[in-house]
Tab-separated table of C-alpha atoms in Angstrom:
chain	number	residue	atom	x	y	z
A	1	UNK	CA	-51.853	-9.324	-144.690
A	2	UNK	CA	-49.465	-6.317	-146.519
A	3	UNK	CA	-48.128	-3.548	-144.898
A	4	UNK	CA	-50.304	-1.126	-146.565
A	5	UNK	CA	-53.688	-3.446	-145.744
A	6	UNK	CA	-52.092	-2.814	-141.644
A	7	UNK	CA	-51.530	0.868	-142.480
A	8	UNK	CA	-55.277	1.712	-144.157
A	9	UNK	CA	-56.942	-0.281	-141.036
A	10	UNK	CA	-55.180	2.031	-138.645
A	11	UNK	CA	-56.118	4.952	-140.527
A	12	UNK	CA	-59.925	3.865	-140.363
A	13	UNK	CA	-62.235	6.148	-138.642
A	14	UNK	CA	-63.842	4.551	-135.622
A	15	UNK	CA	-67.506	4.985	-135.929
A	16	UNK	CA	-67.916	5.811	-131.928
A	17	UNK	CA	-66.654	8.371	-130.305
A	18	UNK	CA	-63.029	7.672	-128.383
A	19	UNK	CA	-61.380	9.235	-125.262
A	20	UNK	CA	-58.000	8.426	-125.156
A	21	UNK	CA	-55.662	9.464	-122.434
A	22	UNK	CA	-52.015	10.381	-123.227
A	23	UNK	CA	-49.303	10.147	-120.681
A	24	UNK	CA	-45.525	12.132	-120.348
A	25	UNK	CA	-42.743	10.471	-119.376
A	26	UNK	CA	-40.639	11.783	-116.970
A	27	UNK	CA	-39.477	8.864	-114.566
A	28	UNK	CA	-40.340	10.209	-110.818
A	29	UNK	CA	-42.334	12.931	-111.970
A	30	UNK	CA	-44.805	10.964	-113.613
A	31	UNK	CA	-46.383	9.489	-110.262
A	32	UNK	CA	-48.457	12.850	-110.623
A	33	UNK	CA	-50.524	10.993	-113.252
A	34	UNK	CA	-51.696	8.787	-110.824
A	35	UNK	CA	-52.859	11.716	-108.170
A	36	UNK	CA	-54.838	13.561	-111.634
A	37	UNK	CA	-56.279	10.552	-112.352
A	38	UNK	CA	-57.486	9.494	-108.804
A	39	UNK	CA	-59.305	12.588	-108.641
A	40	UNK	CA	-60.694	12.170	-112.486
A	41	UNK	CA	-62.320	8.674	-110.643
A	42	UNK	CA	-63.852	10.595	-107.732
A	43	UNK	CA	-65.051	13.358	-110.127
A	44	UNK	CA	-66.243	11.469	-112.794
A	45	UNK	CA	-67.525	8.255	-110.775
A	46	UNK	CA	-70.653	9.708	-108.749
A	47	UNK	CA	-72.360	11.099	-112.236
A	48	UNK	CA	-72.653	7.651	-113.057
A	49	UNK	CA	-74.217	6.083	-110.333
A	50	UNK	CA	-76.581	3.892	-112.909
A	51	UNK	CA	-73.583	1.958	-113.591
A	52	UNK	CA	-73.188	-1.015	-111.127
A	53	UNK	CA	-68.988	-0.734	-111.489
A	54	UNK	CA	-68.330	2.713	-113.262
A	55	UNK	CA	-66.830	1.570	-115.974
A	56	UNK	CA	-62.841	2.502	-116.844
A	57	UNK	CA	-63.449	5.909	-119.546
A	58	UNK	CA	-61.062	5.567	-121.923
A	59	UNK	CA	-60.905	3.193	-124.844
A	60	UNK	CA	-57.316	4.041	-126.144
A	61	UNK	CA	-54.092	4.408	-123.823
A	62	UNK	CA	-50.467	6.117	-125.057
A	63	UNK	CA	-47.701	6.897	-123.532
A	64	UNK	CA	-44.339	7.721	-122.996
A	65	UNK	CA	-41.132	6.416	-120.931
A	66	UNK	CA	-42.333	6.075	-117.669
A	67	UNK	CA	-46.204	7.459	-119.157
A	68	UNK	CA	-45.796	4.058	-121.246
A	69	UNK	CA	-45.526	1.747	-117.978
A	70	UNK	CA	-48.630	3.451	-116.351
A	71	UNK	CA	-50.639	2.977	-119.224
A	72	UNK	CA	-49.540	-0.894	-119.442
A	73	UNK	CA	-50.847	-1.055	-115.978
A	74	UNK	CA	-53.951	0.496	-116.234
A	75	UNK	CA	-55.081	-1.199	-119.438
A	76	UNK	CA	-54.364	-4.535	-117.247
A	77	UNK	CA	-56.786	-3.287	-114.867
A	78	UNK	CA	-59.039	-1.593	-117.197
A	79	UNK	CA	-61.634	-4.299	-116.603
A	80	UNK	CA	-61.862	-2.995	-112.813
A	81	UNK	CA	-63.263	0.319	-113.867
A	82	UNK	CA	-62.677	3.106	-112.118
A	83	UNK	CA	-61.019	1.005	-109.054
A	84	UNK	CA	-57.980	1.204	-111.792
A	85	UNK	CA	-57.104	4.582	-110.616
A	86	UNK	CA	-56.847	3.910	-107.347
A	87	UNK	CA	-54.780	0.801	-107.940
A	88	UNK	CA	-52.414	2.489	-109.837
A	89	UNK	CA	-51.839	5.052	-106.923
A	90	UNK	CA	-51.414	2.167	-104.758
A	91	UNK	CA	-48.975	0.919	-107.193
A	92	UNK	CA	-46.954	4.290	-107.191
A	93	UNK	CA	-47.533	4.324	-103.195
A	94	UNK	CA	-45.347	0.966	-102.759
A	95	UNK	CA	-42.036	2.371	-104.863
A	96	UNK	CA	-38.595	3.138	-103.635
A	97	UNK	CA	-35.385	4.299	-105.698
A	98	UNK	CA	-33.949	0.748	-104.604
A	99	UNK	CA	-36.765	-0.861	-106.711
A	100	UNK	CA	-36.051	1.053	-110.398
A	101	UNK	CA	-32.516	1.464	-110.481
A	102	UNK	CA	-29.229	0.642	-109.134
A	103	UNK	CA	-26.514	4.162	-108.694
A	104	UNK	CA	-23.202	2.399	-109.782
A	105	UNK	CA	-21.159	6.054	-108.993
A	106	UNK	CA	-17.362	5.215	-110.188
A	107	UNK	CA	-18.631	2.859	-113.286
A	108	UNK	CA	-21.265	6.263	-114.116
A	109	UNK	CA	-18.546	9.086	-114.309
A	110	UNK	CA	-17.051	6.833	-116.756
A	111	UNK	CA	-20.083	6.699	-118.653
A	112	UNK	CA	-19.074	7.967	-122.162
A	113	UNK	CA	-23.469	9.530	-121.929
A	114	UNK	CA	-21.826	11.219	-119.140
A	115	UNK	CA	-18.876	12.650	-120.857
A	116	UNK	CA	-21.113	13.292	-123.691
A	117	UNK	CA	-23.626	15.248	-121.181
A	118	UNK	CA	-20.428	17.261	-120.056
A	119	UNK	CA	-19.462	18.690	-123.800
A	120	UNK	CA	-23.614	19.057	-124.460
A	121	UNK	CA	-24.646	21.671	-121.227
A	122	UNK	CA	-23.725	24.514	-123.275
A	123	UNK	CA	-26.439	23.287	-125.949
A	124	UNK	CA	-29.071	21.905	-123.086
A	125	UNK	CA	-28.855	25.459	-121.320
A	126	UNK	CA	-30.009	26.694	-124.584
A	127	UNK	CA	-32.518	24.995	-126.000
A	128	UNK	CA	-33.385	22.646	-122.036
A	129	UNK	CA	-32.652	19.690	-124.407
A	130	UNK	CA	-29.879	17.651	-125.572
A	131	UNK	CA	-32.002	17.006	-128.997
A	132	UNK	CA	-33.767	19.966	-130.025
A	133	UNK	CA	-37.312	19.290	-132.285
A	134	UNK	CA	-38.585	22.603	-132.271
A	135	UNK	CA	-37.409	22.837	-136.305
A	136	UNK	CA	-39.634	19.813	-136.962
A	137	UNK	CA	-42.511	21.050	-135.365
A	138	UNK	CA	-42.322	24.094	-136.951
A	139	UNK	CA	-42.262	22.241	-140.750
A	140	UNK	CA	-45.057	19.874	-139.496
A	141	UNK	CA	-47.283	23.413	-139.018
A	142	UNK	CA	-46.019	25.058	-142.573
A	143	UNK	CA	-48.149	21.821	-144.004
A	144	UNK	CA	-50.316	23.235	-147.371
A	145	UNK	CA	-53.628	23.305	-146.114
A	146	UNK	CA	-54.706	21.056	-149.602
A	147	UNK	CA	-52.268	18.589	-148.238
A	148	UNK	CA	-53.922	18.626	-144.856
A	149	UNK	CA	-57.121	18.200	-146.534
A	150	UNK	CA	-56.874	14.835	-147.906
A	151	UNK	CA	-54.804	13.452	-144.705
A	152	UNK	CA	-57.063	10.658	-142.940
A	153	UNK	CA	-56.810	12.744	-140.042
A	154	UNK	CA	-59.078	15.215	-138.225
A	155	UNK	CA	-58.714	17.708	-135.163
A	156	UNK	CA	-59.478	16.422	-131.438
A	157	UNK	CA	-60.840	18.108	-128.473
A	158	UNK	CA	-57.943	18.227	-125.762
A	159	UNK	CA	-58.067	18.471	-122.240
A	160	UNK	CA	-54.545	18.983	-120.979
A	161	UNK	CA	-53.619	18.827	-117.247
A	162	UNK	CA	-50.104	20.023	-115.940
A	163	UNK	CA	-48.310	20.861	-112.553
A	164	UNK	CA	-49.506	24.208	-111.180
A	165	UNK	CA	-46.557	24.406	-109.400
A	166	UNK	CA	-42.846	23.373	-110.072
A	167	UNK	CA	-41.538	20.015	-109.714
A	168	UNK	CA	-38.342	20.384	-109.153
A	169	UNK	CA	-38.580	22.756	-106.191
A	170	UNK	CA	-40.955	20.207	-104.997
A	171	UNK	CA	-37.993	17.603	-105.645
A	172	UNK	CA	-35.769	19.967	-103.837
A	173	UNK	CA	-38.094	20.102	-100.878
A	174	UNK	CA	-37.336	15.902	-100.402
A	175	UNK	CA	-34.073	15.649	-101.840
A	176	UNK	CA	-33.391	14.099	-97.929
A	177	UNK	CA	-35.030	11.496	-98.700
A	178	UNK	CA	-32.997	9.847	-101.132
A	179	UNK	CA	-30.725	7.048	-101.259
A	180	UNK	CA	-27.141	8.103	-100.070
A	181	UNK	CA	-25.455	7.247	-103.320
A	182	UNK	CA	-27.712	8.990	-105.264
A	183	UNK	CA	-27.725	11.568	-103.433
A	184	UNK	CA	-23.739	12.385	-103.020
A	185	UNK	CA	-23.603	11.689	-106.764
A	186	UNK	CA	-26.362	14.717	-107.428
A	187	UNK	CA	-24.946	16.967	-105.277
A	188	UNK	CA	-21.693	16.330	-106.810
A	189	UNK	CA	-22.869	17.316	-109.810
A	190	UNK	CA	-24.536	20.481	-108.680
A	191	UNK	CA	-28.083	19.515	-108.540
A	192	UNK	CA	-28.603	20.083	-105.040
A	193	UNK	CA	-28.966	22.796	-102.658
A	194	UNK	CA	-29.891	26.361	-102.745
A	195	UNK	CA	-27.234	26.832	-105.276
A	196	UNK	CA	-28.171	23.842	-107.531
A	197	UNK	CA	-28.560	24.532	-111.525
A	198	UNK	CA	-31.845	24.238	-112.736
A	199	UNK	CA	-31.096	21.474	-115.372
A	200	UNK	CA	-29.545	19.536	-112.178
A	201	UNK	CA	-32.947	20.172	-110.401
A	202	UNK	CA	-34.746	18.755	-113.264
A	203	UNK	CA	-32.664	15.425	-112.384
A	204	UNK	CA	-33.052	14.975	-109.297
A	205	UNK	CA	-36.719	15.056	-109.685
A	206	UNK	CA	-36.303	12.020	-112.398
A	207	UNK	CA	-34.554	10.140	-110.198
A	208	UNK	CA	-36.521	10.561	-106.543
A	209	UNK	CA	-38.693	7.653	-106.173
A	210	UNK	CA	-38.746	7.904	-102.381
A	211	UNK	CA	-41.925	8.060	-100.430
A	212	UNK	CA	-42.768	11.571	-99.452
A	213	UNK	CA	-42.024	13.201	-102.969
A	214	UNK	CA	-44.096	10.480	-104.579
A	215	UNK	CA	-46.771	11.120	-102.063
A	216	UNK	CA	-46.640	15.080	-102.646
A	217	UNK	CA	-46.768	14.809	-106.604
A	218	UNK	CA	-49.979	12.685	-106.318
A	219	UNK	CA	-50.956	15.106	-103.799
A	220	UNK	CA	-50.720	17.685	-105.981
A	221	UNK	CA	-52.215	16.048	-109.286
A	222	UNK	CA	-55.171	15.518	-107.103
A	223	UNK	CA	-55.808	19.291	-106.296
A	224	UNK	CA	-54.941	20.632	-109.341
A	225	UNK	CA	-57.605	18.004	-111.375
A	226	UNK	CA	-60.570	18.872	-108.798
A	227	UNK	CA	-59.016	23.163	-109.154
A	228	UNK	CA	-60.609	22.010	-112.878
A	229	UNK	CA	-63.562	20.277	-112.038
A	230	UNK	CA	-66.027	21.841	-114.141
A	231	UNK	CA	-64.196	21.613	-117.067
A	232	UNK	CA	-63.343	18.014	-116.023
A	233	UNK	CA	-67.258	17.491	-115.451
A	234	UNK	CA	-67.774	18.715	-118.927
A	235	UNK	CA	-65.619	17.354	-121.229
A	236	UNK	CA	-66.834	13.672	-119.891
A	237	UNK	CA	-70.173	14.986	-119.831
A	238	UNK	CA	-70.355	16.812	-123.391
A	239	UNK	CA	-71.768	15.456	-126.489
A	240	UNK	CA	-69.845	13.924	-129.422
A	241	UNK	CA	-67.682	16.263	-130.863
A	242	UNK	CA	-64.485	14.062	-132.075
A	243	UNK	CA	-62.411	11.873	-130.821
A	244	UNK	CA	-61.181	13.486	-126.886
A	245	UNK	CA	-58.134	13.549	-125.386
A	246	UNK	CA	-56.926	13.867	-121.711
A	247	UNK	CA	-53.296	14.736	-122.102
A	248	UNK	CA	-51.313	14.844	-118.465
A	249	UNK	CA	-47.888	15.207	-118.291
């Protein structure tokens, strides 16, 4: 099979309609996925009653970074249905810092990425970003609409769900709870406290797989899915229009 026989069968056009649900990365941060999506199963999962195991609503899974690994897991428990959801909040239920990564402190600050962080704030307090990509979006939306045209592509309806409130106050709120090392090291670096930059904030939030934070972002998907119910309700409910996509960050 050539390359360009792979590339034209990806391109195809399904002949159902597809929901696909898109993750974020964001390491910590992304165990509010599994709070958005728990309520998703409670919402969506009594308007289909007829079904003897409501079955698991989306046919294609992408993510990113830490989005990536909760997508792995729920396609390995797509087959459960809905139940998926809850597993997967289970999953995120059961995780401590001690279980994703190991705070080496001496062998860190000698990290050349550290040194390289260092010499790049000026740029990341600019643009919140060591690599900006703004220019390429921008060139990617100057496309000639004849070139557009012929693409094998086609607009989808989006449903996108985000925090309501911030995440790294909420970090802030159970920076306690970390591990000790990780938690001198952050505050060494100014990403604690009343006093703490913002970018250093950001961090900590990456980093806090402890209990009560993890518990509080699910919390918090949860309320804001069911604060969108109806449109929830809707765009599972709707009639074919495209391809749909949940997007949650």
């Amino acid at each position: 099979m050539s390359l360009e026989t792979i590339i034209s069968y990806g391109l195809t056009r399904p002949d159902e309609n597809l929901t696909a649900l898109v993750l974020m990365g964001g390491g910590a941060r992304t165990a509010y996925q599994a709070g958005v999506l728990q309520a998703v199963a409670r919402i969506v999962g009594p308007h289909r009653e007829a079904e003897k195991e409501p079955r698991f609503p989306f046919k294609i899974l992408v993510g990113t970074s830490a989005g990536a690994l909760n997508a792995c897991y729920l396609a390995s428990r797509a087959s459960e249905g809905l139940a998926a959801f809850k597993q997967l909040a289970g999953f995120w239920a059961t995780l401590r810092s001690a279980q994703v990564y190991q705070l080496n402190v001496p062998g860190w600050i000698r990290s050349s990425r550290i040194a390289a962080a260092l010499f790049l704030s000026r740029q990341v307090r600019k643009q919140q970003a060591f690599l900006n990509d703004t220019p390429l979006v921008d060139t990617l939306r100057q496309m000639p609409c004849e070139v557009a045209a012929v693409m094998p592509y086609r607009s989808v309806d989006v449903l996108a769900i985000a925090p309501s409130q911030s995440l790294d106050a909420l970090a802030q709120a159970h920076a306690g709870e970390l591990p000790a090392a990780t938690y001198n090291a952050l505050a060494g670096l100014g990403a604690l406290g009343a006093r703490g930059s913002p970018s250093g904030a950001a961090l900590a939030s990456y980093l806090q797989f402890e209990p009560g934070f993890i518990k509080a972002l699910m919390a918090l998907g949860e309320r804001d899915a069911h604060a969108r119910k109806d449109e929830l309700m809707a765009f599972f409910g709707s009639a074919p229009s495209g391809e749909m996509l949940p997007k949650v960050p």
